[in-house]
């Protein structure tokens, strides 16, 4: 190799530098470097990051053949690999739920795994094997379209900092237990959950993203939160629950986040919803002043975004509360619901009257 092209300077680089080069290549190309020369035969098999994405798909149109080829490739890859694997990622639509993935997770659980991402094709949902919970060094866990059940002996991922669950079949009790048992958790993302009532205990949590149908949300131990984004799907059943429930803990949602800097709220009327705005009668309008502590001040909140606002009394009381208790607020962006165009002027008039704790607060009213 060196005689034809000149001095071979790359082959003699330190292994750490060579690995930093190899991990930037698609994994198939990294493995192919083994044919360059005898020096390169085993340089790839110590890389600590393995990503099986769409770039790994072999040529061919038959999905079944492509999947079998991928499974064979990963089996050989792990069999020949030496040393720890810190990151393992599958984001490949051709790979479906199969027994081999259980074996891969078992292998990874014995190799100092720190980051795991599993996003398989949209076939039968994958059931996460219990050996995952032996990965004591996990710092990041992302699971998509799968089933997850916590073993009775599970004590938590004590190093986990990022948890992302997207379309995961798991009981509400298990979610709460998983969150509370990960004491270092900093970032939490839960999406596509149905009719979920959730209480969150996470003393080190900084970032929270929630998307789906939520009946109840309670932040009981989240003093460090700086960024919250909630996207709610409003079905007829959820709307009826809010109308009938007198114990909804959304009123506790902001009381325990003194360091909040950014708040984004979205409400989407789903296909099952009647797409009619909420009723304008508003009992218990004083719940913000009654339920939140008298000294509740969002001292760090700078940005607020509220979408699909209908201008009904409870929404306006929330806006009023945020403006009056956010002394460093810089921007509040409000996007009105398209179904209540006639009430937008009324909303604007009310907004102008609200007292603002921050002299710099700018209200941006976005009309589509």
Short mmCIF file of C-alpha atoms in Angstrom, two decimals:
data_model
loop_
_atom_site.label_atom_id
_atom_site.label_comp_id
_atom_site.label_asym_id
_atom_site.label_seq_id
_atom_site.Cartn_x
_atom_site.Cartn_y
_atom_site.Cartn_z
CA UNK A 1 0.00 0.00 0.00
CA UNK A 2 2.78 2.41 0.92
CA UNK A 3 5.03 1.57 -2.08
CA UNK A 4 2.42 2.50 -4.71
CA UNK A 5 0.94 5.59 -3.05
CA UNK A 6 4.05 6.79 -1.23
CA UNK A 7 4.71 6.66 2.53
CA UNK A 8 1.82 5.11 4.48
CA UNK A 9 1.42 7.70 7.23
CA UNK A 10 -2.17 6.87 8.19
CA UNK A 11 -1.57 3.24 9.17
CA UNK A 12 0.94 4.24 11.83
CA UNK A 13 -1.31 6.78 13.52
CA UNK A 14 -2.32 6.02 17.12
CA UNK A 15 -5.30 3.65 17.40
CA UNK A 16 -7.40 6.37 19.08
CA UNK A 17 -7.03 8.65 16.05
CA UNK A 18 -7.74 5.81 13.62
CA UNK A 19 -10.87 4.95 15.57
CA UNK A 20 -12.04 8.57 15.45
CA UNK A 21 -11.75 8.29 11.66
CA UNK A 22 -13.49 4.92 11.42
CA UNK A 23 -16.49 5.89 13.57
CA UNK A 24 -17.24 8.70 11.12
CA UNK A 25 -17.64 6.18 8.30
CA UNK A 26 -20.75 4.07 7.68
CA UNK A 27 -20.12 0.85 9.60
CA UNK A 28 -19.94 -1.26 6.41
CA UNK A 29 -17.18 0.99 5.05
CA UNK A 30 -15.33 0.84 8.37
CA UNK A 31 -15.36 -2.96 8.22
CA UNK A 32 -14.22 -2.91 4.57
CA UNK A 33 -10.96 -1.19 5.59
CA UNK A 34 -9.82 -4.64 6.72
CA UNK A 35 -8.96 -5.46 3.09
CA UNK A 36 -6.59 -2.51 2.66
CA UNK A 37 -3.55 -4.28 4.10
CA UNK A 38 -2.48 -6.63 6.87
CA UNK A 39 -2.07 -3.60 9.16
CA UNK A 40 -5.74 -2.68 8.70
CA UNK A 41 -7.19 -6.18 9.03
CA UNK A 42 -8.23 -5.73 12.67
CA UNK A 43 -8.19 -1.98 13.17
CA UNK A 44 -11.97 -1.70 12.78
CA UNK A 45 -12.90 -4.34 15.37
CA UNK A 46 -12.09 -2.18 18.36
CA UNK A 47 -14.38 0.76 17.51
CA UNK A 48 -16.64 1.69 20.41
CA UNK A 49 -19.57 3.11 18.39
CA UNK A 50 -21.71 0.95 16.09
CA UNK A 51 -24.56 2.51 14.09
CA UNK A 52 -26.82 0.30 11.95
CA UNK A 53 -28.80 2.86 9.92
CA UNK A 54 -30.12 3.11 6.37
CA UNK A 55 -26.56 3.54 5.07
CA UNK A 56 -25.94 -0.09 6.01
CA UNK A 57 -28.64 -1.41 3.69
CA UNK A 58 -27.13 -3.74 1.05
CA UNK A 59 -28.18 -3.55 -2.56
CA UNK A 60 -31.43 -5.34 -3.36
CA UNK A 61 -35.15 -4.70 -3.48
CA UNK A 62 -36.56 -7.68 -1.57
CA UNK A 63 -37.08 -6.51 2.05
CA UNK A 64 -36.82 -10.08 3.39
CA UNK A 65 -33.46 -10.64 1.68
CA UNK A 66 -32.18 -7.25 2.83
CA UNK A 67 -33.20 -7.99 6.43
CA UNK A 68 -31.47 -11.41 6.41
CA UNK A 69 -28.33 -9.78 5.00
CA UNK A 70 -28.40 -7.13 7.74
CA UNK A 71 -28.86 -9.70 10.49
CA UNK A 72 -25.94 -11.75 9.15
CA UNK A 73 -23.79 -8.63 8.95
CA UNK A 74 -24.49 -7.58 12.55
CA UNK A 75 -23.95 -11.14 13.83
CA UNK A 76 -20.52 -11.27 12.19
CA UNK A 77 -19.72 -7.74 13.30
CA UNK A 78 -20.35 -8.48 16.97
CA UNK A 79 -18.70 -11.91 16.80
CA UNK A 80 -15.44 -10.40 15.50
CA UNK A 81 -15.55 -7.29 17.67
CA UNK A 82 -13.10 -6.91 20.53
CA UNK A 83 -13.24 -4.57 23.50
CA UNK A 84 -16.05 -2.37 24.83
CA UNK A 85 -18.97 -1.01 22.80
CA UNK A 86 -20.06 2.32 24.24
CA UNK A 87 -22.76 3.13 21.69
CA UNK A 88 -25.02 0.79 19.73
CA UNK A 89 -27.72 2.22 17.48
CA UNK A 90 -30.28 0.58 15.22
CA UNK A 91 -32.32 3.03 13.18
CA UNK A 92 -33.16 0.83 10.24
CA UNK A 93 -36.61 0.26 8.76
CA UNK A 94 -35.62 -3.11 7.24
CA UNK A 95 -34.88 -4.75 10.59
CA UNK A 96 -37.95 -6.19 12.29
CA UNK A 97 -38.46 -7.85 15.64
CA UNK A 98 -36.38 -11.05 15.64
CA UNK A 99 -34.63 -13.34 18.16
CA UNK A 100 -31.20 -12.17 17.04
CA UNK A 101 -31.79 -8.72 18.55
CA UNK A 102 -32.23 -10.32 21.98
CA UNK A 103 -28.79 -11.89 21.55
CA UNK A 104 -27.31 -8.57 20.48
CA UNK A 105 -28.66 -6.81 23.57
CA UNK A 106 -27.32 -9.64 25.76
CA UNK A 107 -23.89 -9.27 24.15
CA UNK A 108 -23.97 -5.49 24.60
CA UNK A 109 -24.98 -5.76 28.26
CA UNK A 110 -21.59 -7.41 28.88
CA UNK A 111 -19.55 -4.82 26.99
CA UNK A 112 -19.79 -1.55 28.96
CA UNK A 113 -22.68 -0.20 26.88
CA UNK A 114 -23.39 3.49 27.56
CA UNK A 115 -25.79 4.50 24.76
CA UNK A 116 -28.52 2.38 23.19
CA UNK A 117 -30.91 3.43 20.42
CA UNK A 118 -33.44 0.93 19.04
CA UNK A 119 -35.78 2.00 16.22
CA UNK A 120 -36.88 -0.95 14.12
CA UNK A 121 -39.22 -1.15 11.14
CA UNK A 122 -42.97 -0.70 11.55
CA UNK A 123 -43.81 -4.38 11.85
CA UNK A 124 -44.46 -6.39 15.00
CA UNK A 125 -43.41 -4.45 18.06
CA UNK A 126 -40.17 -5.60 19.65
CA UNK A 127 -40.27 -6.78 23.26
CA UNK A 128 -37.21 -5.46 25.09
CA UNK A 129 -35.32 -8.37 26.72
CA UNK A 130 -34.75 -8.20 30.47
CA UNK A 131 -30.97 -8.31 29.96
CA UNK A 132 -31.18 -4.63 28.99
CA UNK A 133 -31.54 -3.84 32.67
CA UNK A 134 -28.11 -5.31 33.30
CA UNK A 135 -26.56 -2.40 31.38
CA UNK A 136 -25.53 -0.57 34.54
CA UNK A 137 -23.44 2.05 32.73
CA UNK A 138 -26.17 3.34 30.38
CA UNK A 139 -26.19 7.13 30.06
CA UNK A 140 -28.61 7.37 27.11
CA UNK A 141 -31.56 5.15 26.21
CA UNK A 142 -33.84 5.68 23.19
CA UNK A 143 -36.60 3.16 22.47
CA UNK A 144 -39.17 3.35 19.64
CA UNK A 145 -42.23 1.18 18.95
CA UNK A 146 -41.54 -1.55 21.47
CA UNK A 147 -42.83 -3.21 24.65
CA UNK A 148 -41.04 -2.57 27.92
CA UNK A 149 -41.57 -4.25 31.27
CA UNK A 150 -39.45 -3.56 34.33
CA UNK A 151 -38.14 -6.61 36.22
CA UNK A 152 -39.10 -6.77 39.89
CA UNK A 153 -35.41 -6.72 40.81
CA UNK A 154 -34.64 -3.56 38.81
CA UNK A 155 -33.06 -0.84 40.95
CA UNK A 156 -32.58 1.80 38.27
CA UNK A 157 -30.06 3.01 35.71
CA UNK A 158 -27.87 4.96 38.08
CA UNK A 159 -25.85 6.63 35.29
CA UNK A 160 -28.72 7.41 32.89
CA UNK A 161 -28.97 11.07 31.83
CA UNK A 162 -31.20 10.89 28.73
CA UNK A 163 -34.36 8.81 28.36
CA UNK A 164 -36.51 8.85 25.18
CA UNK A 165 -39.58 6.62 24.88
CA UNK A 166 -41.56 6.93 21.63
CA UNK A 167 -44.63 4.72 21.14
CA UNK A 168 -43.54 2.38 23.91
CA UNK A 169 -46.00 -0.01 25.54
CA UNK A 170 -45.34 0.41 29.24
CA UNK A 171 -47.58 0.88 32.25
CA UNK A 172 -47.86 4.35 33.84
CA UNK A 173 -46.60 2.90 37.11
CA UNK A 174 -43.54 1.49 35.34
CA UNK A 175 -42.81 4.85 33.68
CA UNK A 176 -42.91 6.64 37.03
CA UNK A 177 -40.76 3.96 38.65
CA UNK A 178 -38.23 4.08 35.81
CA UNK A 179 -37.94 7.86 36.00
CA UNK A 180 -37.63 8.04 39.78
CA UNK A 181 -35.02 5.26 39.85
CA UNK A 182 -32.69 7.15 37.48
CA UNK A 183 -31.38 9.75 39.91
CA UNK A 184 -29.07 11.51 37.40
CA UNK A 185 -31.72 11.89 34.68
CA UNK A 186 -31.38 15.28 32.93
CA UNK A 187 -33.47 14.93 29.76
CA UNK A 188 -36.81 13.11 29.43
CA UNK A 189 -38.92 12.69 26.31
CA UNK A 190 -42.19 10.74 26.25
CA UNK A 191 -44.28 10.72 23.09
CA UNK A 192 -47.40 9.02 21.73
CA UNK A 193 -48.90 7.86 25.00
CA UNK A 194 -52.66 7.45 25.43
CA UNK A 195 -54.65 8.84 28.38
CA UNK A 196 -51.58 9.00 30.59
CA UNK A 197 -51.67 10.34 34.14
CA UNK A 198 -48.09 11.00 35.18
CA UNK A 199 -46.27 12.16 38.30
CA UNK A 200 -42.59 12.93 37.76
CA UNK A 201 -39.88 12.66 40.43
CA UNK A 202 -36.55 13.67 38.88
CA UNK A 203 -34.38 15.99 41.03
CA UNK A 204 -31.75 16.55 38.30
CA UNK A 205 -34.12 16.91 35.33
CA UNK A 206 -33.36 19.89 33.07
CA UNK A 207 -35.35 19.20 29.89
CA UNK A 208 -38.84 17.72 29.59
CA UNK A 209 -40.71 16.94 26.36
CA UNK A 210 -44.15 15.33 26.47
CA UNK A 211 -46.40 14.49 23.53
CA UNK A 212 -49.67 12.56 23.53
CA UNK A 213 -52.93 12.27 25.46
CA UNK A 214 -52.40 13.30 29.07
CA UNK A 215 -55.09 13.20 31.72
CA UNK A 216 -52.88 14.54 34.46
CA UNK A 217 -49.35 15.88 34.89
CA UNK A 218 -47.66 16.56 38.18
CA UNK A 219 -44.09 17.73 38.75
CA UNK A 220 -43.38 16.83 42.35
CA UNK A 221 -39.58 16.89 42.48
CA UNK A 222 -38.15 18.76 39.50
CA UNK A 223 -36.50 21.90 40.92
CA UNK A 224 -33.85 22.21 38.16
CA UNK A 225 -36.13 22.14 35.11
CA UNK A 226 -35.27 24.88 32.62
CA UNK A 227 -37.16 23.75 29.49
CA UNK A 228 -40.65 22.25 29.20
CA UNK A 229 -42.49 21.38 26.00
CA UNK A 230 -45.93 19.77 26.17
CA UNK A 231 -47.90 18.76 23.07
CA UNK A 232 -51.38 17.48 23.92
CA UNK A 233 -53.75 15.61 21.63
CA UNK A 234 -57.25 16.70 22.61
CA UNK A 235 -59.74 13.92 21.94
CA UNK A 236 -63.37 13.95 23.01
CA UNK A 237 -62.56 11.56 25.87
CA UNK A 238 -59.75 13.74 27.21
CA UNK A 239 -61.86 16.90 26.91
CA UNK A 240 -64.68 15.19 28.81
CA UNK A 241 -62.22 14.11 31.51
CA UNK A 242 -61.09 17.71 32.06
CA UNK A 243 -64.67 18.91 32.24
CA UNK A 244 -65.66 16.32 34.85
CA UNK A 245 -62.47 16.06 36.90
CA UNK A 246 -61.98 18.25 39.94
CA UNK A 247 -58.60 16.81 40.93
CA UNK A 248 -56.51 17.61 37.88
CA UNK A 249 -52.96 18.42 38.96
CA UNK A 250 -52.04 20.71 36.05
CA UNK A 251 -52.26 23.46 38.65
CA UNK A 252 -49.16 21.96 40.28
CA UNK A 253 -47.30 21.91 37.00
CA UNK A 254 -45.56 25.26 37.36
CA UNK A 255 -45.26 25.59 41.12
CA UNK A 256 -42.20 23.35 41.40
CA UNK A 257 -40.07 24.73 38.57
CA UNK A 258 -38.42 27.93 39.89
CA UNK A 259 -35.60 27.78 37.28
CA UNK A 260 -37.84 27.41 34.23
CA UNK A 261 -36.50 29.38 31.24
CA UNK A 262 -38.60 28.10 28.35
CA UNK A 263 -42.18 26.85 28.21
CA UNK A 264 -43.91 25.60 25.06
CA UNK A 265 -47.48 24.31 24.99
CA UNK A 266 -49.35 22.82 22.04
CA UNK A 267 -52.89 21.47 21.86
CA UNK A 268 -53.87 19.46 18.80
CA UNK A 269 -57.49 18.57 18.06
CA UNK A 270 -57.21 15.01 16.82
CA UNK A 271 -59.35 13.26 14.24
CA UNK A 272 -61.56 11.80 16.97
CA UNK A 273 -62.32 15.22 18.36
CA UNK A 274 -65.32 17.30 17.42
CA UNK A 275 -63.00 20.26 16.68
CA UNK A 276 -65.17 22.61 18.63
CA UNK A 277 -63.61 25.13 21.02
CA UNK A 278 -64.00 24.57 24.76
CA UNK A 279 -67.03 25.92 26.53
CA UNK A 280 -66.75 29.49 27.69
CA UNK A 281 -68.28 28.90 31.14
CA UNK A 282 -65.46 28.80 33.66
CA UNK A 283 -65.97 27.64 37.22
CA UNK A 284 -63.07 27.88 39.69
CA UNK A 285 -61.23 30.58 37.77
CA UNK A 286 -59.28 31.47 40.88
CA UNK A 287 -57.50 28.12 41.08
CA UNK A 288 -54.15 29.63 40.02
CA UNK A 289 -54.06 31.91 43.04
CA UNK A 290 -55.44 29.22 45.34
CA UNK A 291 -53.43 26.20 44.22
CA UNK A 292 -50.04 27.79 43.57
CA UNK A 293 -47.89 29.00 46.48
CA UNK A 294 -48.22 32.70 47.23
CA UNK A 295 -44.50 33.19 46.61
CA UNK A 296 -44.55 31.25 43.31
CA UNK A 297 -42.27 33.19 40.97
CA UNK A 298 -40.83 31.88 37.73
CA UNK A 299 -37.57 33.76 38.19
CA UNK A 300 -35.77 32.33 35.14
CA UNK A 301 -38.59 32.00 32.61
CA UNK A 302 -37.68 33.90 29.45
CA UNK A 303 -39.63 32.31 26.59
CA UNK A 304 -43.23 31.07 26.43
CA UNK A 305 -45.01 29.69 23.38
CA UNK A 306 -48.71 28.78 23.45
CA UNK A 307 -50.47 27.42 20.37
CA UNK A 308 -54.10 26.81 19.40
CA UNK A 309 -55.36 29.19 22.07
CA UNK A 310 -59.12 29.73 21.99
CA UNK A 311 -59.26 32.70 24.35
CA UNK A 312 -61.53 30.94 26.87
CA UNK A 313 -61.31 32.14 30.50
CA UNK A 314 -59.07 29.35 31.83
CA UNK A 315 -56.53 29.92 29.06
CA UNK A 316 -56.53 33.66 29.67
CA UNK A 317 -56.05 33.09 33.40
CA UNK A 318 -52.98 30.95 32.65
CA UNK A 319 -51.52 33.71 30.46
CA UNK A 320 -52.33 36.27 33.13
CA UNK A 321 -50.59 34.11 35.76
CA UNK A 322 -47.46 33.65 33.60
CA UNK A 323 -47.16 37.37 32.84
CA UNK A 324 -47.63 38.37 36.48
CA UNK A 325 -45.10 35.87 37.87
CA UNK A 326 -42.26 35.91 35.34
CA UNK A 327 -39.98 38.90 36.14
CA UNK A 328 -37.41 38.19 33.38
CA UNK A 329 -39.82 37.11 30.66
CA UNK A 330 -38.67 38.25 27.22
CA UNK A 331 -41.12 36.71 24.74
CA UNK A 332 -44.60 35.23 24.93
CA UNK A 333 -45.74 33.87 21.58
CA UNK A 334 -49.46 33.11 21.22
CA UNK A 335 -50.93 31.30 18.22
CA UNK A 336 -54.77 31.42 18.24
CA UNK A 337 -56.92 28.43 17.30
CA UNK A 338 -58.12 28.65 13.69
CA UNK A 339 -61.63 27.65 14.74
CA UNK A 340 -62.26 30.82 16.75
CA UNK A 341 -61.16 33.58 14.43
CA UNK A 342 -63.93 35.86 15.71
CA UNK A 343 -62.53 35.89 19.26
CA UNK A 344 -59.00 36.97 18.34
CA UNK A 345 -59.70 40.70 18.77
CA UNK A 346 -61.19 40.03 22.20
CA UNK A 347 -58.08 38.08 23.15
CA UNK A 348 -55.85 40.97 22.08
CA UNK A 349 -57.83 43.47 24.14
CA UNK A 350 -57.54 41.28 27.23
CA UNK A 351 -53.82 40.67 26.72
CA UNK A 352 -53.09 44.39 26.67
CA UNK A 353 -54.72 44.80 30.07
CA UNK A 354 -52.72 42.08 31.86
CA UNK A 355 -50.04 43.21 34.31
CA UNK A 356 -46.50 42.15 33.44
CA UNK A 357 -43.82 41.45 36.04
CA UNK A 358 -41.20 41.98 33.34
CA UNK A 359 -40.95 45.39 31.71
CA UNK A 360 -39.14 43.72 28.78
CA UNK A 361 -41.87 41.15 28.11
CA UNK A 362 -43.01 41.17 24.48
CA UNK A 363 -46.24 39.50 23.48
CA UNK A 364 -46.23 38.16 19.93
CA UNK A 365 -49.70 37.38 18.63
CA UNK A 366 -49.34 35.18 15.54
CA UNK A 367 -52.32 35.19 13.20
CA UNK A 368 -52.17 32.56 10.43
#
